[in-house]
CSV table of C-alpha atoms and ligand atoms in Angstrom, one decimal:
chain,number,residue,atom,x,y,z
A,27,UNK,CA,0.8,-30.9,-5.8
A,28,UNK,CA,0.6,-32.0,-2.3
A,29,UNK,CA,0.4,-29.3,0.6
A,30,UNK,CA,3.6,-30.7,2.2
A,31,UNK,CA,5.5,-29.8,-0.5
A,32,UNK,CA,5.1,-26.1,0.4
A,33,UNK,CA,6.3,-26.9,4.0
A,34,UNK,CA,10.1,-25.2,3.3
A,35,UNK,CA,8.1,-21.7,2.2
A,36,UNK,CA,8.0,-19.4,5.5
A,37,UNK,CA,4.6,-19.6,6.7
A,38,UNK,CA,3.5,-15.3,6.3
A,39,UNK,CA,-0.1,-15.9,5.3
A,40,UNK,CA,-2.7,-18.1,5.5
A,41,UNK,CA,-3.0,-19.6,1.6
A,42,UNK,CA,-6.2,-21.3,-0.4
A,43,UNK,CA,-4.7,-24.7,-1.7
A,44,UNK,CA,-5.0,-23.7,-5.1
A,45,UNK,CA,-1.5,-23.9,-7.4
A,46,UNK,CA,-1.1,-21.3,-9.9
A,47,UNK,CA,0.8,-22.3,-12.8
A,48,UNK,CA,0.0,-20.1,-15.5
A,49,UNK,CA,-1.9,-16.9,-16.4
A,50,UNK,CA,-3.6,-15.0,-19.8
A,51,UNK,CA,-4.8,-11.4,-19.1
A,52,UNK,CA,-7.9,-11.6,-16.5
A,53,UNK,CA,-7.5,-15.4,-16.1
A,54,UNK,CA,-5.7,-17.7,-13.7
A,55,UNK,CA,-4.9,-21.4,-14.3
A,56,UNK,CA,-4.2,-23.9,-11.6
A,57,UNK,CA,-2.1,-27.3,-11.6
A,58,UNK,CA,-5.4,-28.4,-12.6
A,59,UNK,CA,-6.0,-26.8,-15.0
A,60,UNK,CA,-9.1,-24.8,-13.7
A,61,UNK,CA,-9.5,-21.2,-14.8
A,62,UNK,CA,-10.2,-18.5,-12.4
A,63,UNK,CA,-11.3,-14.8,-13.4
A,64,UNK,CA,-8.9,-12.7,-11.5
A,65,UNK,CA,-9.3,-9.7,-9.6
A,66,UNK,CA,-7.2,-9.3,-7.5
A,67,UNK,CA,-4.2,-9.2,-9.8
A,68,UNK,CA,-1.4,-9.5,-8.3
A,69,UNK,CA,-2.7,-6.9,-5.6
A,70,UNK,CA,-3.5,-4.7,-8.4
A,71,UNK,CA,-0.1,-4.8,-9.8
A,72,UNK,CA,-0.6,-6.5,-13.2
A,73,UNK,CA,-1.6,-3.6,-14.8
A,74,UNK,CA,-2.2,-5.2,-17.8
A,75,UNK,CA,-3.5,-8.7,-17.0
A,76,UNK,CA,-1.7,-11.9,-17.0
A,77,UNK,CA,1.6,-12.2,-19.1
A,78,UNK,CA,0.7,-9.5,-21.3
A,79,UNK,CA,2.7,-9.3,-24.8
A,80,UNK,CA,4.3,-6.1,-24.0
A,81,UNK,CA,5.6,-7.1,-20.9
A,82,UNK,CA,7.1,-10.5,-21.8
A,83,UNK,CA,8.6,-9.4,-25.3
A,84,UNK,CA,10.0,-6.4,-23.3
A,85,UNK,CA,11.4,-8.5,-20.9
A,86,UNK,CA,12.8,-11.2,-23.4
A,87,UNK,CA,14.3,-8.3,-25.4
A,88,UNK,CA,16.1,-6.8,-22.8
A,89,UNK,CA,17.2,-10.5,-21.1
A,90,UNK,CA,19.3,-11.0,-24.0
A,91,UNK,CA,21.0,-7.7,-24.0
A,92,UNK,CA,21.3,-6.5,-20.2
A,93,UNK,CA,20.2,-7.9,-17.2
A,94,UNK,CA,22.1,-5.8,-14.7
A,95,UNK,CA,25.0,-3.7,-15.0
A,96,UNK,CA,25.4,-2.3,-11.1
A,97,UNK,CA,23.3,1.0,-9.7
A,98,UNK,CA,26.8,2.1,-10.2
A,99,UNK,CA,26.6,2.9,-13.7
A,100,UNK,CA,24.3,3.8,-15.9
A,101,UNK,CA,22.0,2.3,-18.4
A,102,UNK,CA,19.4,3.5,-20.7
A,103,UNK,CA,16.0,2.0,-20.0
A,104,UNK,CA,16.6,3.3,-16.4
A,105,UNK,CA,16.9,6.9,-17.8
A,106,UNK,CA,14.0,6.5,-20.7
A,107,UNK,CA,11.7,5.2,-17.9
A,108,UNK,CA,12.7,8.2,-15.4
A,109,UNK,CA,12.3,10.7,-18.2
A,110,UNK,CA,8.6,8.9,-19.4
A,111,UNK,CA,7.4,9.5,-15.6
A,112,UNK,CA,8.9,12.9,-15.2
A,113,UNK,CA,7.6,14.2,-18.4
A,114,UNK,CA,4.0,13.2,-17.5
A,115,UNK,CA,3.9,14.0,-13.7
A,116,UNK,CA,5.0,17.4,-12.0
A,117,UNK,CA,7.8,15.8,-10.5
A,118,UNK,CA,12.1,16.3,-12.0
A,119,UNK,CA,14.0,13.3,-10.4
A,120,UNK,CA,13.6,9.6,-9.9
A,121,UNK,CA,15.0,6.7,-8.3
A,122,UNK,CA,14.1,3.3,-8.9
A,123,UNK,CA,13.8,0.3,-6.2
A,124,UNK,CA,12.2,-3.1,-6.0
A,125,UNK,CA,9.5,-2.9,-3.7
A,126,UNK,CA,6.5,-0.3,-2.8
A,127,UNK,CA,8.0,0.2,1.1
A,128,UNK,CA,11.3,0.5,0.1
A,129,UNK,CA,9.9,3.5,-2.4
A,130,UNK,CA,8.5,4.7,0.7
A,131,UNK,CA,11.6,3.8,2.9
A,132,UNK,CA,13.2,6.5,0.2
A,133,UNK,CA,10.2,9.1,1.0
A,134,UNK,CA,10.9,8.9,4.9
A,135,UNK,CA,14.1,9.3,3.8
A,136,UNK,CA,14.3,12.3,1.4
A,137,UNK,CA,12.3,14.3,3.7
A,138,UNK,CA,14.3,13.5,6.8
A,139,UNK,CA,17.2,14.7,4.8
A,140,UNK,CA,15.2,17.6,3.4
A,141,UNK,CA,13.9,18.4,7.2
A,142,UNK,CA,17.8,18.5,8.9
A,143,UNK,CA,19.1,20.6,5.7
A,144,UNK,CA,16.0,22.8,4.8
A,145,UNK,CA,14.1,23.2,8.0
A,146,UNK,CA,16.4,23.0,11.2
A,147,UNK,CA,16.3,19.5,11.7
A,148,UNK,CA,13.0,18.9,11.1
A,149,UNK,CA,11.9,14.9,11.3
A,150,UNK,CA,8.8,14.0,12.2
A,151,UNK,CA,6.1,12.9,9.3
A,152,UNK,CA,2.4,13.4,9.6
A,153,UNK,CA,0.6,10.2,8.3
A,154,UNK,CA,-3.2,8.8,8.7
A,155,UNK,CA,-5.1,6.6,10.9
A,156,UNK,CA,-5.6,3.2,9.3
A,157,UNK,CA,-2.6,3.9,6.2
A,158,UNK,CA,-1.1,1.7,4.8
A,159,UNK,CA,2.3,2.5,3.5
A,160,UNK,CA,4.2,-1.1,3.5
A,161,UNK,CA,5.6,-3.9,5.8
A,162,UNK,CA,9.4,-2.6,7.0
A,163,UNK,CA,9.8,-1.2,9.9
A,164,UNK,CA,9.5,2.3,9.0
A,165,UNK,CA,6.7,2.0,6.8
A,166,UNK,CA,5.0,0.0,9.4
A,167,UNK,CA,5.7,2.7,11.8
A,168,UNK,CA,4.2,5.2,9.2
A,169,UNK,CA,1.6,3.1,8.8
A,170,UNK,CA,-1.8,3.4,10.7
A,171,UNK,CA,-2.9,-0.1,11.0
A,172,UNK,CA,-4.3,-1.0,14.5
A,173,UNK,CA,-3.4,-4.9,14.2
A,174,UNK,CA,0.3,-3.4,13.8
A,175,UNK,CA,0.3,-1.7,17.3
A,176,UNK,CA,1.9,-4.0,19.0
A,177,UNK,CA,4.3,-5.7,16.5
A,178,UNK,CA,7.9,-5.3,16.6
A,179,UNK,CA,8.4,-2.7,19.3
A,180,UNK,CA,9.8,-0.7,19.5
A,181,UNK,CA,8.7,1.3,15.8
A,182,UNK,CA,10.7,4.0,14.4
A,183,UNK,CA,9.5,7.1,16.1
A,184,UNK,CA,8.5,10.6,14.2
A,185,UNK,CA,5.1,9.0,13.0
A,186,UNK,CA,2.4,11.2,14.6
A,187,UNK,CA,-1.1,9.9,13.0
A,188,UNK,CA,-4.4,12.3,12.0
A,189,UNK,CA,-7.3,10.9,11.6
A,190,UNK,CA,-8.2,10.7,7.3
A,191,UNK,CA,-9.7,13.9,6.1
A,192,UNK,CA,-9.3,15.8,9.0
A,193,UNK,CA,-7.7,18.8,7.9
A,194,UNK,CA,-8.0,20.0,11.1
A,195,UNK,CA,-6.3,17.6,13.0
A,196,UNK,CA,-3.2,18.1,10.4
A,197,UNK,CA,-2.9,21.9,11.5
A,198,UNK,CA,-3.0,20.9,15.1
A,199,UNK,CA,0.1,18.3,14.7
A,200,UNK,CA,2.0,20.3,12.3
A,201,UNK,CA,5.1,22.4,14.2
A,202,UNK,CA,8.7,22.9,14.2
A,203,UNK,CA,9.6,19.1,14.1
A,204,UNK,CA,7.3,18.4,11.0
A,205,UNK,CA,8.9,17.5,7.8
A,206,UNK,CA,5.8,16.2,5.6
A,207,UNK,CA,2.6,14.6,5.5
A,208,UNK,CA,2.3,11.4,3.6
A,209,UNK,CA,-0.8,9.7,3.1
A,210,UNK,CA,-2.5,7.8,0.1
A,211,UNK,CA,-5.0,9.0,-2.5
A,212,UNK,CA,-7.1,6.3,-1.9
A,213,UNK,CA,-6.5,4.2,1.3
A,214,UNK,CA,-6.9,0.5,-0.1
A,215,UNK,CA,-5.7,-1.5,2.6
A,216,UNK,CA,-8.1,0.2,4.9
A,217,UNK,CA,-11.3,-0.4,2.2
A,218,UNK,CA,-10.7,1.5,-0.6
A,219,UNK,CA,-11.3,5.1,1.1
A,220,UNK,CA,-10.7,7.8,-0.9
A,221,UNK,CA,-9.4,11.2,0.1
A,222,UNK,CA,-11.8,13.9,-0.5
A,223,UNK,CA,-11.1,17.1,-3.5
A,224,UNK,CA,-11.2,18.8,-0.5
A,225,UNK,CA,-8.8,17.2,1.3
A,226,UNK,CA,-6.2,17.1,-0.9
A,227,UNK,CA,-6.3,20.9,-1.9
A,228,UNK,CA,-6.5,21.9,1.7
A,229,UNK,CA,-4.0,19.4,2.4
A,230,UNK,CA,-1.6,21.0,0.0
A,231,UNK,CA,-2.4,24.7,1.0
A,232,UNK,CA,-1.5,23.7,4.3
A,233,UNK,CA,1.4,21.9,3.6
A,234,UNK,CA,2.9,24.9,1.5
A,235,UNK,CA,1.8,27.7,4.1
A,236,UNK,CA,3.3,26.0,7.0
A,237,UNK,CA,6.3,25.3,4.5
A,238,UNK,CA,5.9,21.0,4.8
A,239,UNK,CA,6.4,18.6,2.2
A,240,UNK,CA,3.8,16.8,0.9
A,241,UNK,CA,4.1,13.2,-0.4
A,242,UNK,CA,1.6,11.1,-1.7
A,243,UNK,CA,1.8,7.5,-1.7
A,244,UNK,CA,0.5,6.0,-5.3
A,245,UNK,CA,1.8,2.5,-5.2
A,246,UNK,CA,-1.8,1.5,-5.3
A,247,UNK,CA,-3.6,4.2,-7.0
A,248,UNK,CA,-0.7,5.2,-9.4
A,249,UNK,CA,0.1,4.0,-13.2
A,250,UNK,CA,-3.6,4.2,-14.8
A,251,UNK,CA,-5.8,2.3,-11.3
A,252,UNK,CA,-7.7,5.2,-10.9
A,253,UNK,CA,-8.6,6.5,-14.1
A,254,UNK,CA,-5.8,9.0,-14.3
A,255,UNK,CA,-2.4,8.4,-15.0
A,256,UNK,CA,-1.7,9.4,-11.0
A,257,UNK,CA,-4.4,9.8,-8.6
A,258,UNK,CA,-3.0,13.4,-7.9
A,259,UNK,CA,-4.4,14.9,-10.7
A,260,UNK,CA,-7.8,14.1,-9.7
A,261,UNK,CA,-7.5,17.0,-7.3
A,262,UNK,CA,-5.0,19.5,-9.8
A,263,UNK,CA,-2.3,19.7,-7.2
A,264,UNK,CA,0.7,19.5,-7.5
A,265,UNK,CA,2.5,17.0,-4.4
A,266,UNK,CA,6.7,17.3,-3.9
A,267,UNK,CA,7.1,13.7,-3.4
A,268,UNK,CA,5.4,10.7,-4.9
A,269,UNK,CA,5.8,7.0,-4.4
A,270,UNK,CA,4.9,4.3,-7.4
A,271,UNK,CA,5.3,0.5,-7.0
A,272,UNK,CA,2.9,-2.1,-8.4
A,273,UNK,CA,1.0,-1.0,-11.5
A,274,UNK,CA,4.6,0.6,-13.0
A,275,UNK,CA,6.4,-2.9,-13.7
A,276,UNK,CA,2.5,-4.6,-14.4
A,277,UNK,CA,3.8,-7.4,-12.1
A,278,UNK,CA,7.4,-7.2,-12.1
A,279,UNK,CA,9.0,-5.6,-9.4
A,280,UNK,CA,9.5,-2.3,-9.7
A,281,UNK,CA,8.8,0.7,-7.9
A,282,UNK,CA,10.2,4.0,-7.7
A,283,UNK,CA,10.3,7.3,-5.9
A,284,UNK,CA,10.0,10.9,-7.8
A,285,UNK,CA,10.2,14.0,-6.5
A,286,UNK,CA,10.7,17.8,-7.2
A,287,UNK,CA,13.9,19.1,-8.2
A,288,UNK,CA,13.6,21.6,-5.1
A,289,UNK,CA,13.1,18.9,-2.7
A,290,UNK,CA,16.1,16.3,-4.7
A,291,UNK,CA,18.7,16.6,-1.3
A,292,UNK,CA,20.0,13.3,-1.5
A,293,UNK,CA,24.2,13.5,-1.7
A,294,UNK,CA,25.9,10.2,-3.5
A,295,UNK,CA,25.5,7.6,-0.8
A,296,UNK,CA,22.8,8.3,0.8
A,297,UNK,CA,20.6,6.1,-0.9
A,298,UNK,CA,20.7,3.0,-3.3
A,299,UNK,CA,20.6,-0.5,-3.2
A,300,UNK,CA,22.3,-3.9,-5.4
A,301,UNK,CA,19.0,-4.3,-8.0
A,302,UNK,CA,17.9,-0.5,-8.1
A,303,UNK,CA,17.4,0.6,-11.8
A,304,UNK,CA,18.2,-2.3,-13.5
A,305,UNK,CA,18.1,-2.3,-16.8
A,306,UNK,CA,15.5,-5.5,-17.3
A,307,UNK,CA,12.9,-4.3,-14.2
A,308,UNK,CA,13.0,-0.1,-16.0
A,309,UNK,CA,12.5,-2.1,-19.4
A,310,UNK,CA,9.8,-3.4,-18.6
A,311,UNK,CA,8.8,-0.1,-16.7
A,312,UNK,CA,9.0,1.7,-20.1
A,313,UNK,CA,6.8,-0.8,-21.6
A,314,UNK,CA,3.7,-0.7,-19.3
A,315,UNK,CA,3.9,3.1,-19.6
A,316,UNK,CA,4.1,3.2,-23.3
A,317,UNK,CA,0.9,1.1,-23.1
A,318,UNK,CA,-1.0,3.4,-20.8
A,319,UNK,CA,0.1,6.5,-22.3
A,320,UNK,CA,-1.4,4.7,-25.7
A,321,UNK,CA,-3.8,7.2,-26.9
A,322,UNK,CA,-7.6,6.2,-25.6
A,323,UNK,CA,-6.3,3.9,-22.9
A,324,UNK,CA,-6.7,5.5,-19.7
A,325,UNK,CA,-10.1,7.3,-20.4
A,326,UNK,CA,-10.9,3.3,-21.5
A,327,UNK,CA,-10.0,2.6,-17.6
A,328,UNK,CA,-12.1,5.8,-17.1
A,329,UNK,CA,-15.1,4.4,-18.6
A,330,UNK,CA,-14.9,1.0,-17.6
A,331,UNK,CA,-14.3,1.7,-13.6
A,332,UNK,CA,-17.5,3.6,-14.9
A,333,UNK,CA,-19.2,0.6,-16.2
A,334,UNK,CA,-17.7,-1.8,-13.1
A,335,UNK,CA,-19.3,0.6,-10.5
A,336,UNK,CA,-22.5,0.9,-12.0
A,337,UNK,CA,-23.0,-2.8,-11.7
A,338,UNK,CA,-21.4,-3.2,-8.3
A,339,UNK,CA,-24.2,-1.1,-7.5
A,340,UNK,CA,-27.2,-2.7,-8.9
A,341,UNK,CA,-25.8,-6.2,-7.3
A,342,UNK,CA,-25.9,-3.9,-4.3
A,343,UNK,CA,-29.2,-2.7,-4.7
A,344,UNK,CA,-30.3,-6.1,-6.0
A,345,UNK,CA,-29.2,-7.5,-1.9
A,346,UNK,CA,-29.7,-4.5,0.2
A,347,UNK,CA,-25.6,-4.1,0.7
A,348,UNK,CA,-23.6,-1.1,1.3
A,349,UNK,CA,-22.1,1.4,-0.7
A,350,UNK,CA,-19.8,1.3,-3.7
A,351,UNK,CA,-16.9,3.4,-3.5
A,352,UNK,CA,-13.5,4.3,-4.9
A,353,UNK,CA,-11.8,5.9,-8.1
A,354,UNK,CA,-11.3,3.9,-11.4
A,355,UNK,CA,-10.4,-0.1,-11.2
A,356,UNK,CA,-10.1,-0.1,-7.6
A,357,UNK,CA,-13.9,-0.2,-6.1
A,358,UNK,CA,-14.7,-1.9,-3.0
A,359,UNK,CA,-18.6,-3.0,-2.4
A,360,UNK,CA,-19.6,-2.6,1.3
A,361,UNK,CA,-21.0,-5.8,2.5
A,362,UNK,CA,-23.4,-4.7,5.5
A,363,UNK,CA,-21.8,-8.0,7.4
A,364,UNK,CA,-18.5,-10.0,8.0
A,365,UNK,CA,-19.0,-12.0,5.2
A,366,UNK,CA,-15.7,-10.5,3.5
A,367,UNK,CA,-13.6,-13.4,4.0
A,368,UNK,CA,-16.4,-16.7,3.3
A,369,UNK,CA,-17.8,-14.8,-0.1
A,370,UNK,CA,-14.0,-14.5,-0.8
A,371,UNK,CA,-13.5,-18.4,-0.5
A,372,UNK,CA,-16.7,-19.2,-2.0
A,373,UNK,CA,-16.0,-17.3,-4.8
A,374,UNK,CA,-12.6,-19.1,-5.4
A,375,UNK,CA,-14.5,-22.1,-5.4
A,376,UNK,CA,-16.3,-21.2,-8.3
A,377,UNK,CA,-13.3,-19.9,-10.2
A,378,UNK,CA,-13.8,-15.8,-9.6
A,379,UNK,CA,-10.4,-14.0,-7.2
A,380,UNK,CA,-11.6,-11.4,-5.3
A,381,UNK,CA,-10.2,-9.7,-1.9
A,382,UNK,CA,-12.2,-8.7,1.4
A,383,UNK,CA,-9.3,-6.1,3.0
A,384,UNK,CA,-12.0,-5.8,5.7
A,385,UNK,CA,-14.2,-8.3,7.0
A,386,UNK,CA,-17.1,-6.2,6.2
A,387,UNK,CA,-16.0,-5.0,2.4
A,388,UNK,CA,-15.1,-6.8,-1.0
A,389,UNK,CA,-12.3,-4.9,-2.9
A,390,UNK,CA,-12.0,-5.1,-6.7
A,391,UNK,CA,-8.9,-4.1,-9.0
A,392,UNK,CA,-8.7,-6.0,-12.1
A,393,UNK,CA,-6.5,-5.7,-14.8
A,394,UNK,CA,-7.3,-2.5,-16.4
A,395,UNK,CA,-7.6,-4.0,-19.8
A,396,UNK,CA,-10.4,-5.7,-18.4
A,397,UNK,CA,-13.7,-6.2,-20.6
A,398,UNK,CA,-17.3,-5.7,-19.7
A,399,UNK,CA,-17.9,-9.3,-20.5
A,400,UNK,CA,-15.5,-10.3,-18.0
A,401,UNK,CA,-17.0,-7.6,-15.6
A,402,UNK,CA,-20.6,-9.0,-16.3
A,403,UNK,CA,-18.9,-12.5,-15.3
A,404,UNK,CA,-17.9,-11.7,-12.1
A,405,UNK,CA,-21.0,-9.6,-11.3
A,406,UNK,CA,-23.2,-12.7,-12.2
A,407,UNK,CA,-21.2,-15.1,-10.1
A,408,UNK,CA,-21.5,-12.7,-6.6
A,409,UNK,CA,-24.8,-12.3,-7.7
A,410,UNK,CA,-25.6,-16.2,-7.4
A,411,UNK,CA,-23.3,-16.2,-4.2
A,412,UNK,CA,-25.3,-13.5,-2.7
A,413,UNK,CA,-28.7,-15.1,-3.4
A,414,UNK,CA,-27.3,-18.6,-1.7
A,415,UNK,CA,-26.1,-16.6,1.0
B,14,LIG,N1,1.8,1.6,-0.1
B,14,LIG,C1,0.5,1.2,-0.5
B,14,LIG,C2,-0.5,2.3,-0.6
B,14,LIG,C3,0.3,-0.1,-0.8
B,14,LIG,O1,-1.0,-0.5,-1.1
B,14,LIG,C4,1.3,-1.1,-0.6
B,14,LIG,C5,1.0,-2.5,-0.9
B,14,LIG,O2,-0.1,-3.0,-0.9
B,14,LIG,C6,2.6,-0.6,-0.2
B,14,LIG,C7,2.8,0.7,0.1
B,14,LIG,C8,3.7,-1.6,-0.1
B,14,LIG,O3,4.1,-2.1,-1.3
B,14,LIG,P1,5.0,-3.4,-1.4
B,14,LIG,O4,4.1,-4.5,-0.9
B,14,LIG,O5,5.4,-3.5,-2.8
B,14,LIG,O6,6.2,-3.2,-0.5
């Protein structure tokens, strides 16, 4: 295909020329006809790989019955996928959306309304330096990205920011005005910084003494990416709101919001929207989750994030890079230089997708069905890239 012919598409990001016409688990396939070995999956959405059997036969199955019916009534994959979530998280309630920062949109939201009926008014949401929590205007706003600073002013106020893993900092902004603090697990967008044990249990101490919410965002790190079914349970606490997106409709878009039955404050209107719930996205929903909750599968992701950091550090060791970090199938690989973005093309060249969210960092999240030979693959490809360097 000639470039020109994209010309009428809205020019958001900067794209490689490559055509993507067809997919199969970890691989890519361009208009012609070169294979790629993907990681970067649909920014870690496609769960399962590329077309996986569960998803399309899910969603041919329910394209023939019901597409959409209206968020007006109901319909029963919508209430089989919210009962699958709420039966294997701590949280009661669920409402489905489309995108990751309209499940956040509905965060903001729910505590707002939980802040003016449950603590006087309450507003304001404590979020992180460098977070990343989507791409509207209030999840900008919430979001901690520097590059963002000055874009579309002015932001939706009641955003103070701490700096990540500062408990410390939290206590000092929390007062009378705060409703919650939000932050992510793992920040990806920021290279793949995880939140400390620590952090998140003094996080959630805090949160209950001073009588906050807490909501984690696990559009990224939810559904399976790192190693547990939510990254949550990694630190056995127990949030009041949580956001999904991504990994839950394994490409499709789906996300959702879920939440405590003591914090549900929402009144009919409040919140909703034309494609919310619909029976063909929650479908599909129920069948990524039946695969993940397949017995072996997530201590498989367990073991193979395992296996996927161990050799992300000898190729580290092997160059004199940085450190490997992260939970589960979302590492990143510290590069010691800028050479994010040119490894990043180079490695498209030779048929290997791999993302640099920082100049100086590579970030990884394959599907998490992927194998160790595909693993060993990519490895061996950065290696030869590295030692061309
Ligand atoms: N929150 C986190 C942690 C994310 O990583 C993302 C997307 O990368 C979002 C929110 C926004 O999700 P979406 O792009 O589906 O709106």
């Amino acid at each position: 295909m000639q470039s020109d012919q994209f010309s009428a598409l809205m020019r958001v990001a900067e794209r490689p020329p490559q055509v993507f016409v067809s997919g199969s688990g970890s691989w890519l396939v361009d208009d012609a006809g070169r294979r790629y070995l993907d990681f970067v999956q649909g920014w870690a959405s496609n769960c399962l790989g590329h077309s996986p059997p569960e998803l399309t036969q899910a969603l041919g199955e329910q394209a023939q019955r019901l597409v959409n019916c209206s968020p007006a009534f109901y319909n029963e994959p919508a209430a089989r996928l919210a009962g699958l979530i709420a039966e294997h998280s701590c949280f009661d309630q669920v409402f489905f959306c489309n995108s990751g920062a309209e499940a956040n949109e509905g965060a903001i939201k729910l505590a707002r309304k939980w802040g003016a009926t449950h603590r006087a008014g309450a507003f304001e949401i404590i979020t992180f330096d460098n977070a990343f929590h989507g791409r509207t205007l209030a999840t900008m706003s919430a979001s901690g990205k520097p590059q963002w600073e000055a874009l579309f002013e002015p932001k939706v106020a009641g955003f103070p920011k701490a700096p990540f893993g500062d408990l410390g900092a939290v206590a000092r902004l929390i007062s009378q005005r705060t409703a919650a603090v939000m932050l992510e697990p793992v920040q990806g967008e920021a290279g793949v910084i995880a939140a400390t044990r620590e952090f998140m249990r003094g996080l959630r101490a805090l949160t209950r003494e001073c009588g906050v919410l807490l909501i984690v965002d696990e559009i990224q790190t939810g559904i399976g990416r790192s190693g547990r079914l939510f990254a949550y349970e990694h630190a056995a606490i127990e949030p009041d709101i949580m956001t999904l997106g991504k990994g839950l409709g394994g490409g499709a878009p789906l996300a959702a919001l879920a939440a405590r039955d003591s914090v549900c404050c929402f009144e009919p209107g409040d919140q909703g929207g034309t494609f919310n719930g619909n029976p063909l996205m929650t479908a599909v929903g129920c069948a990524v989750m039946h695969a993940l909750l397949a017995p072996g599968f997530l201590e498989k992701v367990a073991r193979t994030g395992d296996y996927l950091r161990l050799r992300l550090e000898q190729l580290s060791s092997w160059h004199g890079l940085g450190e490997v970090r992260g939970q589960g199938l979302l590492l990143a690989l510290e590069l010691g230089s800028d050479s994010g973005p040119l490894l990043v093309e180079r490695a498209r060249e030779r048929g290997l997708l791999l993302n640099s969210p920082r100049p100086g960092v590579l970030r990884f999240m394959p599907a998490l069905n992927v194998g160790s030979g595909e693993i060993d693959t990519a490895v061996d490809l950065l290696d030869a890239l590295l030692r061309q360097h």
